[in-house]
Amino acid sequence: PNPGNPNTISVQNHTYRVTLTPQETGVATLIRPAFGVALNGIPFEPGTGEFWNRDRSSDWKFEALTGFIDLGTDENHAHVQPTGAYHYHGVPTALVRDRSMTQLGYGADGFPVYGPYGYADANDAGSELVALHSSYRLKEGLRPEGPGGLYDGAFLNDFEYVEGLGDLDECNGRFGVTPEYPEGIYHYYITEMFPFIPRCVKGTPDESFRPKGGGHGGPGGNRPPRGGHPG
């Protein structure tokens, strides 16, 4: 427990399954609450349960790591739910080896997850290791409804995806070689800036990632709109 999060961590029993032969479907499938799972068994859950005016029917959901709410995240960008379950909202710092391309886990569709470093040339393992950048940015202007004010990053809907803006696609992924897959594979990155953890997958998510007992929502079939918000 800490001033931003009063919950006490407790032993959990998670069961997640991923395919050994992931296949791209050609579409981006929104998924929540858990995008995937780390190699240590801790789930990646980028979204929050906090809404503007505490209105769960609102389309304005707060972002966890942009500095506008205090969810009591620790040095691993993680915190504890009321159930005692610990989960990551961003880069799990303790799992990342110094400036190396580190596999952190798997997405719900079976594709590997890395971050935040990758090869400057996605297809050349001999190229420089660099911190990769997402292709999301803040929208310009004023919010037309809800909380109003400038798009400042407080809410999920403050961001838009712009194809080609950064190194990664709308699911924070790309195809390329990795230390574990030298022949090349589609893979995801957890980045130091929004969206931090991907909000969608490019393969078919396993049923074990669907929320149990009413969770925060389940995988959907919507595609993050081009030039629009990712969820």
JSON list of C-alpha atoms in Angstrom, two decimals:
[
{"chain": "A", "resi": 1, "resn": "PRO", "atom": "CA", "xyz": [0.00, 0.00, 0.00]},
{"chain": "A", "resi": 2, "resn": "ASN", "atom": "CA", "xyz": [1.00, 3.63, -0.60]},
{"chain": "A", "resi": 3, "resn": "PRO", "atom": "CA", "xyz": [-0.73, 7.04, -0.60]},
{"chain": "A", "resi": 4, "resn": "GLY", "atom": "CA", "xyz": [-1.93, 6.55, -4.18]},
{"chain": "A", "resi": 5, "resn": "ASN", "atom": "CA", "xyz": [-2.99, 2.93, -3.82]},
{"chain": "A", "resi": 6, "resn": "PRO", "atom": "CA", "xyz": [-4.30, 1.42, -0.56]},
{"chain": "A", "resi": 7, "resn": "ASN", "atom": "CA", "xyz": [-4.49, -2.16, -1.86]},
{"chain": "A", "resi": 8, "resn": "THR", "atom": "CA", "xyz": [-2.40, -5.01, -0.48]},
{"chain": "A", "resi": 9, "resn": "ILE", "atom": "CA", "xyz": [-0.80, -7.48, -2.87]},
{"chain": "A", "resi": 10, "resn": "SER", "atom": "CA", "xyz": [-1.79, -11.12, -2.42]},
{"chain": "A", "resi": 11, "resn": "VAL", "atom": "CA", "xyz": [-1.16, -14.50, -4.04]},
{"chain": "A", "resi": 12, "resn": "GLN", "atom": "CA", "xyz": [-3.09, -14.94, -7.30]},
{"chain": "A", "resi": 13, "resn": "ASN", "atom": "CA", "xyz": [-3.87, -17.93, -9.50]},
{"chain": "A", "resi": 14, "resn": "HIS", "atom": "CA", "xyz": [-3.75, -16.83, -13.14]},
{"chain": "A", "resi": 15, "resn": "THR", "atom": "CA", "xyz": [-4.10, -19.18, -16.10]},
{"chain": "A", "resi": 16, "resn": "TYR", "atom": "CA", "xyz": [-3.12, -17.74, -19.47]},
{"chain": "A", "resi": 17, "resn": "ARG", "atom": "CA", "xyz": [-2.55, -19.69, -22.67]},
{"chain": "A", "resi": 18, "resn": "VAL", "atom": "CA", "xyz": [-0.97, -18.53, -25.93]},
{"chain": "A", "resi": 19, "resn": "THR", "atom": "CA", "xyz": [-0.51, -20.37, -29.21]},
{"chain": "A", "resi": 20, "resn": "LEU", "atom": "CA", "xyz": [2.96, -21.50, -30.28]},
{"chain": "A", "resi": 21, "resn": "THR", "atom": "CA", "xyz": [2.09, -20.65, -33.89]},
{"chain": "A", "resi": 22, "resn": "PRO", "atom": "CA", "xyz": [0.63, -17.13, -33.94]},
{"chain": "A", "resi": 23, "resn": "GLN", "atom": "CA", "xyz": [-0.76, -15.84, -37.23]},
{"chain": "A", "resi": 24, "resn": "GLU", "atom": "CA", "xyz": [-1.51, -12.27, -38.26]},
{"chain": "A", "resi": 25, "resn": "THR", "atom": "CA", "xyz": [-5.16, -11.73, -39.11]},
{"chain": "A", "resi": 26, "resn": "GLY", "atom": "CA", "xyz": [-4.68, -8.52, -41.08]},
{"chain": "A", "resi": 27, "resn": "VAL", "atom": "CA", "xyz": [-6.75, -6.48, -38.62]},
{"chain": "A", "resi": 28, "resn": "ALA", "atom": "CA", "xyz": [-6.11, -4.86, -35.25]},
{"chain": "A", "resi": 29, "resn": "THR", "atom": "CA", "xyz": [-8.32, -6.31, -32.52]},
{"chain": "A", "resi": 30, "resn": "LEU", "atom": "CA", "xyz": [-8.88, -4.23, -29.39]},
{"chain": "A", "resi": 31, "resn": "ILE", "atom": "CA", "xyz": [-8.31, -6.22, -26.22]},
{"chain": "A", "resi": 32, "resn": "ARG", "atom": "CA", "xyz": [-8.82, -5.51, -22.53]},
{"chain": "A", "resi": 33, "resn": "PRO", "atom": "CA", "xyz": [-8.17, -5.69, -19.71]},
{"chain": "A", "resi": 34, "resn": "ALA", "atom": "CA", "xyz": [-5.02, -7.80, -20.25]},
{"chain": "A", "resi": 35, "resn": "PHE", "atom": "CA", "xyz": [-3.07, -7.26, -23.47]},
{"chain": "A", "resi": 36, "resn": "GLY", "atom": "CA", "xyz": [-0.73, -10.11, -22.59]},
{"chain": "A", "resi": 37, "resn": "VAL", "atom": "CA", "xyz": [1.38, -11.60, -19.85]},
{"chain": "A", "resi": 38, "resn": "ALA", "atom": "CA", "xyz": [5.00, -11.15, -18.74]},
{"chain": "A", "resi": 39, "resn": "LEU", "atom": "CA", "xyz": [7.41, -14.06, -18.47]},
{"chain": "A", "resi": 40, "resn": "ASN", "atom": "CA", "xyz": [7.07, -13.82, -14.69]},
{"chain": "A", "resi": 41, "resn": "GLY", "atom": "CA", "xyz": [3.29, -14.34, -14.86]},
{"chain": "A", "resi": 42, "resn": "ILE", "atom": "CA", "xyz": [2.26, -10.73, -14.23]},
{"chain": "A", "resi": 43, "resn": "PRO", "atom": "CA", "xyz": [-0.37, -9.45, -16.71]},
{"chain": "A", "resi": 44, "resn": "PHE", "atom": "CA", "xyz": [0.05, -6.36, -18.87]},
{"chain": "A", "resi": 45, "resn": "GLU", "atom": "CA", "xyz": [-3.07, -4.21, -18.33]},
{"chain": "A", "resi": 46, "resn": "PRO", "atom": "CA", "xyz": [-2.66, -0.71, -19.80]},
{"chain": "A", "resi": 47, "resn": "GLY", "atom": "CA", "xyz": [-6.17, 0.62, -19.24]},
{"chain": "A", "resi": 48, "resn": "THR", "atom": "CA", "xyz": [-7.67, 2.11, -16.10]},
{"chain": "A", "resi": 49, "resn": "GLY", "atom": "CA", "xyz": [-11.08, 1.97, -14.42]},
{"chain": "A", "resi": 50, "resn": "GLU", "atom": "CA", "xyz": [-11.12, 5.73, -13.75]},
{"chain": "A", "resi": 51, "resn": "PHE", "atom": "CA", "xyz": [-13.51, 7.90, -15.78]},
{"chain": "A", "resi": 52, "resn": "TRP", "atom": "CA", "xyz": [-14.18, 11.63, -16.00]},
{"chain": "A", "resi": 53, "resn": "ASN", "atom": "CA", "xyz": [-16.77, 12.54, -13.35]},
{"chain": "A", "resi": 54, "resn": "ARG", "atom": "CA", "xyz": [-16.67, 8.86, -12.30]},
{"chain": "A", "resi": 55, "resn": "ASP", "atom": "CA", "xyz": [-19.13, 8.19, -15.12]},
{"chain": "A", "resi": 56, "resn": "ARG", "atom": "CA", "xyz": [-18.48, 4.69, -16.48]},
{"chain": "A", "resi": 57, "resn": "SER", "atom": "CA", "xyz": [-20.74, 5.43, -19.45]},
{"chain": "A", "resi": 58, "resn": "SER", "atom": "CA", "xyz": [-18.45, 8.30, -20.39]},
{"chain": "A", "resi": 59, "resn": "ASP", "atom": "CA", "xyz": [-16.08, 7.97, -23.34]},
{"chain": "A", "resi": 60, "resn": "TRP", "atom": "CA", "xyz": [-13.39, 9.77, -21.33]},
{"chain": "A", "resi": 61, "resn": "LYS", "atom": "CA", "xyz": [-11.21, 7.26, -19.50]},
{"chain": "A", "resi": 62, "resn": "PHE", "atom": "CA", "xyz": [-8.12, 8.48, -17.64]},
{"chain": "A", "resi": 63, "resn": "GLU", "atom": "CA", "xyz": [-4.67, 7.33, -18.68]},
{"chain": "A", "resi": 64, "resn": "ALA", "atom": "CA", "xyz": [-2.53, 5.70, -15.97]},
{"chain": "A", "resi": 65, "resn": "LEU", "atom": "CA", "xyz": [0.95, 7.07, -16.70]},
{"chain": "A", "resi": 66, "resn": "THR", "atom": "CA", "xyz": [0.54, 10.55, -18.16]},
{"chain": "A", "resi": 67, "resn": "GLY", "atom": "CA", "xyz": [0.69, 12.31, -14.80]},
{"chain": "A", "resi": 68, "resn": "PHE", "atom": "CA", "xyz": [-2.91, 13.43, -14.29]},
{"chain": "A", "resi": 69, "resn": "ILE", "atom": "CA", "xyz": [-4.02, 10.80, -11.76]},
{"chain": "A", "resi": 70, "resn": "ASP", "atom": "CA", "xyz": [-2.13, 9.02, -9.00]},
{"chain": "A", "resi": 71, "resn": "LEU", "atom": "CA", "xyz": [-2.73, 5.27, -9.11]},
{"chain": "A", "resi": 72, "resn": "GLY", "atom": "CA", "xyz": [0.15, 4.51, -6.79]},
{"chain": "A", "resi": 73, "resn": "THR", "atom": "CA", "xyz": [2.31, 2.88, -9.47]},
{"chain": "A", "resi": 74, "resn": "ASP", "atom": "CA", "xyz": [5.73, 1.68, -8.38]},
{"chain": "A", "resi": 75, "resn": "GLU", "atom": "CA", "xyz": [9.17, 1.73, -10.04]},
{"chain": "A", "resi": 76, "resn": "ASN", "atom": "CA", "xyz": [7.96, -0.98, -12.44]},
{"chain": "A", "resi": 77, "resn": "HIS", "atom": "CA", "xyz": [4.98, 1.13, -13.58]},
{"chain": "A", "resi": 78, "resn": "ALA", "atom": "CA", "xyz": [2.70, -1.35, -11.83]},
{"chain": "A", "resi": 79, "resn": "HIS", "atom": "CA", "xyz": [0.21, -1.38, -8.99]},
{"chain": "A", "resi": 80, "resn": "VAL", "atom": "CA", "xyz": [-2.29, -3.56, -7.16]},
{"chain": "A", "resi": 81, "resn": "GLN", "atom": "CA", "xyz": [-6.01, -3.93, -7.83]},
{"chain": "A", "resi": 82, "resn": "PRO", "atom": "CA", "xyz": [-8.55, -4.21, -4.98]},
{"chain": "A", "resi": 83, "resn": "THR", "atom": "CA", "xyz": [-8.45, -7.99, -5.54]},
{"chain": "A", "resi": 84, "resn": "GLY", "atom": "CA", "xyz": [-4.76, -8.03, -4.58]},
{"chain": "A", "resi": 85, "resn": "ALA", "atom": "CA", "xyz": [-3.66, -8.68, -8.18]},
{"chain": "A", "resi": 86, "resn": "TYR", "atom": "CA", "xyz": [-0.48, -6.92, -9.30]},
{"chain": "A", "resi": 87, "resn": "HIS", "atom": "CA", "xyz": [-0.30, -5.77, -12.94]},
{"chain": "A", "resi": 88, "resn": "TYR", "atom": "CA", "xyz": [1.84, -3.63, -15.23]},
{"chain": "A", "resi": 89, "resn": "HIS", "atom": "CA", "xyz": [0.72, -0.36, -16.83]},
{"chain": "A", "resi": 90, "resn": "GLY", "atom": "CA", "xyz": [4.04, 0.33, -18.56]},
{"chain": "A", "resi": 91, "resn": "VAL", "atom": "CA", "xyz": [7.64, -0.82, -18.90]},
{"chain": "A", "resi": 92, "resn": "PRO", "atom": "CA", "xyz": [8.42, -3.44, -16.20]},
{"chain": "A", "resi": 93, "resn": "THR", "atom": "CA", "xyz": [11.75, -1.83, -15.38]},
{"chain": "A", "resi": 94, "resn": "ALA", "atom": "CA", "xyz": [13.18, -4.73, -13.35]},
{"chain": "A", "resi": 95, "resn": "LEU", "atom": "CA", "xyz": [12.75, -7.10, -16.31]},
{"chain": "A", "resi": 96, "resn": "VAL", "atom": "CA", "xyz": [14.60, -4.93, -18.84]},
{"chain": "A", "resi": 97, "resn": "ARG", "atom": "CA", "xyz": [18.31, -5.60, -19.24]},
{"chain": "A", "resi": 98, "resn": "ASP", "atom": "CA", "xyz": [20.43, -2.48, -19.80]},
{"chain": "A", "resi": 99, "resn": "ARG", "atom": "CA", "xyz": [19.87, -1.23, -23.36]},
{"chain": "A", "resi": 100, "resn": "SER", "atom": "CA", "xyz": [19.35, -4.70, -24.77]},
{"chain": "A", "resi": 101, "resn": "MET", "atom": "CA", "xyz": [16.50, -6.15, -26.77]},
{"chain": "A", "resi": 102, "resn": "THR", "atom": "CA", "xyz": [14.72, -7.99, -23.99]},
{"chain": "A", "resi": 103, "resn": "GLN", "atom": "CA", "xyz": [11.74, -10.28, -24.43]},
{"chain": "A", "resi": 104, "resn": "LEU", "atom": "CA", "xyz": [9.31, -9.39, -21.66]},
{"chain": "A", "resi": 105, "resn": "GLY", "atom": "CA", "xyz": [6.43, -11.76, -22.38]},
{"chain": "A", "resi": 106, "resn": "TYR", "atom": "CA", "xyz": [3.73, -12.63, -24.91]},
{"chain": "A", "resi": 107, "resn": "GLY", "atom": "CA", "xyz": [0.67, -10.89, -26.28]},
{"chain": "A", "resi": 108, "resn": "ALA", "atom": "CA", "xyz": [-2.69, -12.63, -25.94]},
{"chain": "A", "resi": 109, "resn": "ASP", "atom": "CA", "xyz": [-2.32, -13.79, -29.55]},
{"chain": "A", "resi": 110, "resn": "GLY", "atom": "CA", "xyz": [1.05, -15.51, -28.97]},
{"chain": "A", "resi": 111, "resn": "PHE", "atom": "CA", "xyz": [3.33, -12.93, -30.58]},
{"chain": "A", "resi": 112, "resn": "PRO", "atom": "CA", "xyz": [6.32, -11.98, -28.39]},
{"chain": "A", "resi": 113, "resn": "VAL", "atom": "CA", "xyz": [6.56, -8.71, -26.49]},
{"chain": "A", "resi": 114, "resn": "TYR", "atom": "CA", "xyz": [9.77, -6.66, -26.20]},
{"chain": "A", "resi": 115, "resn": "GLY", "atom": "CA", "xyz": [10.70, -3.28, -24.96]},
{"chain": "A", "resi": 116, "resn": "PRO", "atom": "CA", "xyz": [11.57, -0.58, -25.08]},
{"chain": "A", "resi": 117, "resn": "TYR", "atom": "CA", "xyz": [14.68, -1.21, -27.25]},
{"chain": "A", "resi": 118, "resn": "GLY", "atom": "CA", "xyz": [14.84, -2.72, -30.72]},
{"chain": "A", "resi": 119, "resn": "TYR", "atom": "CA", "xyz": [17.11, -2.76, -33.74]},
{"chain": "A", "resi": 120, "resn": "ALA", "atom": "CA", "xyz": [17.34, 0.49, -35.72]},
{"chain": "A", "resi": 121, "resn": "ASP", "atom": "CA", "xyz": [16.92, -1.65, -38.84]},
{"chain": "A", "resi": 122, "resn": "ALA", "atom": "CA", "xyz": [14.11, -4.09, -38.03]},
{"chain": "A", "resi": 123, "resn": "ASN", "atom": "CA", "xyz": [15.68, -6.76, -40.25]},
{"chain": "A", "resi": 124, "resn": "ASP", "atom": "CA", "xyz": [19.33, -6.37, -39.20]},
{"chain": "A", "resi": 125, "resn": "ALA", "atom": "CA", "xyz": [20.39, -7.78, -35.83]},
{"chain": "A", "resi": 126, "resn": "GLY", "atom": "CA", "xyz": [23.73, -6.06, -36.30]},
{"chain": "A", "resi": 127, "resn": "SER", "atom": "CA", "xyz": [22.22, -2.58, -36.38]},
{"chain": "A", "resi": 128, "resn": "GLU", "atom": "CA", "xyz": [22.20, -0.20, -33.43]},
{"chain": "A", "resi": 129, "resn": "LEU", "atom": "CA", "xyz": [19.84, -0.78, -30.53]},
{"chain": "A", "resi": 130, "resn": "VAL", "atom": "CA", "xyz": [17.55, 2.22, -30.06]},
{"chain": "A", "resi": 131, "resn": "ALA", "atom": "CA", "xyz": [14.49, 3.15, -28.01]},
{"chain": "A", "resi": 132, "resn": "LEU", "atom": "CA", "xyz": [11.61, 2.70, -30.43]},
{"chain": "A", "resi": 133, "resn": "HIS", "atom": "CA", "xyz": [8.84, 5.28, -30.81]},
{"chain": "A", "resi": 134, "resn": "SER", "atom": "CA", "xyz": [5.13, 4.71, -31.20]},
{"chain": "A", "resi": 135, "resn": "SER", "atom": "CA", "xyz": [3.07, 6.33, -33.96]},
{"chain": "A", "resi": 136, "resn": "TYR", "atom": "CA", "xyz": [0.64, 8.04, -31.58]},
{"chain": "A", "resi": 137, "resn": "ARG", "atom": "CA", "xyz": [0.49, 11.74, -30.80]},
{"chain": "A", "resi": 138, "resn": "LEU", "atom": "CA", "xyz": [-1.71, 14.19, -28.91]},
{"chain": "A", "resi": 139, "resn": "LYS", "atom": "CA", "xyz": [-4.62, 15.59, -30.88]},
{"chain": "A", "resi": 140, "resn": "GLU", "atom": "CA", "xyz": [-4.64, 19.32, -31.52]},
{"chain": "A", "resi": 141, "resn": "GLY", "atom": "CA", "xyz": [-7.21, 21.77, -30.25]},
{"chain": "A", "resi": 142, "resn": "LEU", "atom": "CA", "xyz": [-10.01, 21.45, -27.72]},
{"chain": "A", "resi": 143, "resn": "ARG", "atom": "CA", "xyz": [-12.07, 18.47, -26.65]},
{"chain": "A", "resi": 144, "resn": "PRO", "atom": "CA", "xyz": [-15.54, 18.92, -28.18]},
{"chain": "A", "resi": 145, "resn": "GLU", "atom": "CA", "xyz": [-17.38, 17.44, -25.21]},
{"chain": "A", "resi": 146, "resn": "GLY", "atom": "CA", "xyz": [-16.94, 15.77, -21.83]},
{"chain": "A", "resi": 147, "resn": "PRO", "atom": "CA", "xyz": [-14.18, 17.38, -19.76]},
{"chain": "A", "resi": 148, "resn": "GLY", "atom": "CA", "xyz": [-13.50, 20.03, -22.42]},
{"chain": "A", "resi": 149, "resn": "GLY", "atom": "CA", "xyz": [-10.19, 21.84, -22.43]},
{"chain": "A", "resi": 150, "resn": "LEU", "atom": "CA", "xyz": [-7.08, 21.12, -24.48]},
{"chain": "A", "resi": 151, "resn": "TYR", "atom": "CA", "xyz": [-6.08, 17.61, -25.44]},
{"chain": "A", "resi": 152, "resn": "ASP", "atom": "CA", "xyz": [-3.31, 17.24, -22.88]},
{"chain": "A", "resi": 153, "resn": "GLY", "atom": "CA", "xyz": [-2.92, 13.47, -22.43]},
{"chain": "A", "resi": 154, "resn": "ALA", "atom": "CA", "xyz": [-5.10, 13.02, -19.39]},
{"chain": "A", "resi": 155, "resn": "PHE", "atom": "CA", "xyz": [-7.50, 10.74, -21.27]},
{"chain": "A", "resi": 156, "resn": "LEU", "atom": "CA", "xyz": [-7.19, 7.84, -23.67]},
{"chain": "A", "resi": 157, "resn": "ASN", "atom": "CA", "xyz": [-9.18, 9.78, -26.27]},
{"chain": "A", "resi": 158, "resn": "ASP", "atom": "CA", "xyz": [-6.62, 12.60, -26.23]},
{"chain": "A", "resi": 159, "resn": "PHE", "atom": "CA", "xyz": [-4.34, 10.55, -28.49]},
{"chain": "A", "resi": 160, "resn": "GLU", "atom": "CA", "xyz": [-4.49, 9.67, -32.18]},
{"chain": "A", "resi": 161, "resn": "TYR", "atom": "CA", "xyz": [-2.64, 7.16, -34.32]},
{"chain": "A", "resi": 162, "resn": "VAL", "atom": "CA", "xyz": [-0.81, 8.47, -37.38]},
{"chain": "A", "resi": 163, "resn": "GLU", "atom": "CA", "xyz": [0.53, 5.78, -39.67]},
{"chain": "A", "resi": 164, "resn": "GLY", "atom": "CA", "xyz": [4.27, 6.12, -40.20]},
{"chain": "A", "resi": 165, "resn": "LEU", "atom": "CA", "xyz": [4.77, 8.78, -37.54]},
{"chain": "A", "resi": 166, "resn": "GLY", "atom": "CA", "xyz": [7.04, 6.52, -35.50]},
{"chain": "A", "resi": 167, "resn": "ASP", "atom": "CA", "xyz": [8.65, 3.09, -35.71]},
{"chain": "A", "resi": 168, "resn": "LEU", "atom": "CA", "xyz": [5.59, 1.03, -34.81]},
{"chain": "A", "resi": 169, "resn": "ASP", "atom": "CA", "xyz": [2.07, 0.31, -36.02]},
{"chain": "A", "resi": 170, "resn": "GLU", "atom": "CA", "xyz": [-1.26, 0.93, -34.27]},
{"chain": "A", "resi": 171, "resn": "CYS", "atom": "CA", "xyz": [-0.68, -2.07, -31.98]},
{"chain": "A", "resi": 172, "resn": "ASN", "atom": "CA", "xyz": [2.85, -0.90, -31.09]},
{"chain": "A", "resi": 173, "resn": "GLY", "atom": "CA", "xyz": [4.34, -3.71, -33.15]},
{"chain": "A", "resi": 174, "resn": "ARG", "atom": "CA", "xyz": [6.32, -4.44, -36.28]},
{"chain": "A", "resi": 175, "resn": "PHE", "atom": "CA", "xyz": [7.82, -7.36, -38.20]},
{"chain": "A", "resi": 176, "resn": "GLY", "atom": "CA", "xyz": [11.54, -7.98, -37.80]},
{"chain": "A", "resi": 177, "resn": "VAL", "atom": "CA", "xyz": [14.29, -10.12, -36.36]},
{"chain": "A", "resi": 178, "resn": "THR", "atom": "CA", "xyz": [14.76, -10.59, -32.62]},
{"chain": "A", "resi": 179, "resn": "PRO", "atom": "CA", "xyz": [17.30, -12.52, -30.52]},
{"chain": "A", "resi": 180, "resn": "GLU", "atom": "CA", "xyz": [14.75, -15.29, -29.94]},
{"chain": "A", "resi": 181, "resn": "TYR", "atom": "CA", "xyz": [13.40, -15.25, -33.52]},
{"chain": "A", "resi": 182, "resn": "PRO", "atom": "CA", "xyz": [16.39, -14.62, -35.83]},
{"chain": "A", "resi": 183, "resn": "GLU", "atom": "CA", "xyz": [14.34, -15.48, -38.92]},
{"chain": "A", "resi": 184, "resn": "GLY", "atom": "CA", "xyz": [11.92, -12.65, -38.12]},
{"chain": "A", "resi": 185, "resn": "ILE", "atom": "CA", "xyz": [8.48, -12.49, -36.56]},
{"chain": "A", "resi": 186, "resn": "TYR", "atom": "CA", "xyz": [5.79, -9.92, -35.89]},
{"chain": "A", "resi": 187, "resn": "HIS", "atom": "CA", "xyz": [6.32, -8.66, -32.34]},
{"chain": "A", "resi": 188, "resn": "TYR", "atom": "CA", "xyz": [5.18, -5.94, -29.93]},
{"chain": "A", "resi": 189, "resn": "TYR", "atom": "CA", "xyz": [6.99, -3.29, -27.91]},
{"chain": "A", "resi": 190, "resn": "ILE", "atom": "CA", "xyz": [6.24, -1.71, -24.56]},
{"chain": "A", "resi": 191, "resn": "THR", "atom": "CA", "xyz": [7.37, 1.87, -25.02]},
{"chain": "A", "resi": 192, "resn": "GLU", "atom": "CA", "xyz": [8.28, 4.66, -22.64]},
{"chain": "A", "resi": 193, "resn": "MET", "atom": "CA", "xyz": [5.59, 6.94, -24.08]},
{"chain": "A", "resi": 194, "resn": "PHE", "atom": "CA", "xyz": [1.93, 6.42, -25.04]},
{"chain": "A", "resi": 195, "resn": "PRO", "atom": "CA", "xyz": [0.47, 3.88, -25.61]},
{"chain": "A", "resi": 196, "resn": "PHE", "atom": "CA", "xyz": [3.08, 2.32, -23.26]},
{"chain": "A", "resi": 197, "resn": "ILE", "atom": "CA", "xyz": [1.50, -1.16, -23.47]},
{"chain": "A", "resi": 198, "resn": "PRO", "atom": "CA", "xyz": [-0.32, -1.99, -26.74]},
{"chain": "A", "resi": 199, "resn": "ARG", "atom": "CA", "xyz": [-4.10, -1.68, -26.73]},
{"chain": "A", "resi": 200, "resn": "CYS", "atom": "CA", "xyz": [-4.72, -4.14, -29.59]},
{"chain": "A", "resi": 201, "resn": "VAL", "atom": "CA", "xyz": [-3.32, -7.34, -31.11]},
{"chain": "A", "resi": 202, "resn": "LYS", "atom": "CA", "xyz": [-2.70, -8.36, -34.73]},
{"chain": "A", "resi": 203, "resn": "GLY", "atom": "CA", "xyz": [-3.45, -12.06, -34.19]},
{"chain": "A", "resi": 204, "resn": "THR", "atom": "CA", "xyz": [-6.29, -13.97, -32.56]},
{"chain": "A", "resi": 205, "resn": "PRO", "atom": "CA", "xyz": [-6.34, -13.52, -28.75]},
{"chain": "A", "resi": 206, "resn": "ASP", "atom": "CA", "xyz": [-6.70, -16.68, -26.70]},
{"chain": "A", "resi": 207, "resn": "GLU", "atom": "CA", "xyz": [-9.95, -17.10, -24.78]},
{"chain": "A", "resi": 208, "resn": "SER", "atom": "CA", "xyz": [-8.00, -17.30, -21.51]},
{"chain": "A", "resi": 209, "resn": "PHE", "atom": "CA", "xyz": [-7.44, -13.53, -21.72]},
{"chain": "A", "resi": 210, "resn": "ARG", "atom": "CA", "xyz": [-11.14, -12.74, -21.64]},
{"chain": "A", "resi": 211, "resn": "PRO", "atom": "CA", "xyz": [-12.13, -11.20, -18.30]},
{"chain": "A", "resi": 212, "resn": "LYS", "atom": "CA", "xyz": [-13.69, -13.46, -15.69]},
{"chain": "A", "resi": 213, "resn": "GLY", "atom": "CA", "xyz": [-16.48, -12.34, -13.41]},
{"chain": "A", "resi": 214, "resn": "GLY", "atom": "CA", "xyz": [-17.24, -9.06, -15.09]},
{"chain": "A", "resi": 215, "resn": "GLY", "atom": "CA", "xyz": [-13.69, -7.61, -15.37]},
{"chain": "A", "resi": 216, "resn": "HIS", "atom": "CA", "xyz": [-13.10, -4.35, -17.18]},
{"chain": "A", "resi": 217, "resn": "GLY", "atom": "CA", "xyz": [-14.23, -5.51, -20.58]},
{"chain": "A", "resi": 218, "resn": "GLY", "atom": "CA", "xyz": [-13.15, -8.07, -23.15]},
{"chain": "A", "resi": 219, "resn": "PRO", "atom": "CA", "xyz": [-11.53, -8.34, -26.56]},
{"chain": "A", "resi": 220, "resn": "GLY", "atom": "CA", "xyz": [-13.44, -6.55, -29.27]},
{"chain": "A", "resi": 221, "resn": "GLY", "atom": "CA", "xyz": [-13.37, -6.61, -33.03]},
{"chain": "A", "resi": 222, "resn": "ASN", "atom": "CA", "xyz": [-13.04, -2.86, -33.56]},
{"chain": "A", "resi": 223, "resn": "ARG", "atom": "CA", "xyz": [-10.10, -1.45, -35.45]},
{"chain": "A", "resi": 224, "resn": "PRO", "atom": "CA", "xyz": [-8.38, 1.61, -33.96]},
{"chain": "A", "resi": 225, "resn": "PRO", "atom": "CA", "xyz": [-9.41, 4.39, -36.36]},
{"chain": "A", "resi": 226, "resn": "ARG", "atom": "CA", "xyz": [-6.74, 6.06, -38.48]},
{"chain": "A", "resi": 227, "resn": "GLY", "atom": "CA", "xyz": [-6.22, 9.56, -37.17]},
{"chain": "A", "resi": 228, "resn": "GLY", "atom": "CA", "xyz": [-8.47, 8.72, -34.22]},
{"chain": "A", "resi": 229, "resn": "HIS", "atom": "CA", "xyz": [-8.28, 7.35, -30.73]},
{"chain": "A", "resi": 230, "resn": "PRO", "atom": "CA", "xyz": [-7.22, 3.70, -30.16]},
{"chain": "A", "resi": 231, "resn": "GLY", "atom": "CA", "xyz": [-10.13, 2.63, -28.05]}
]
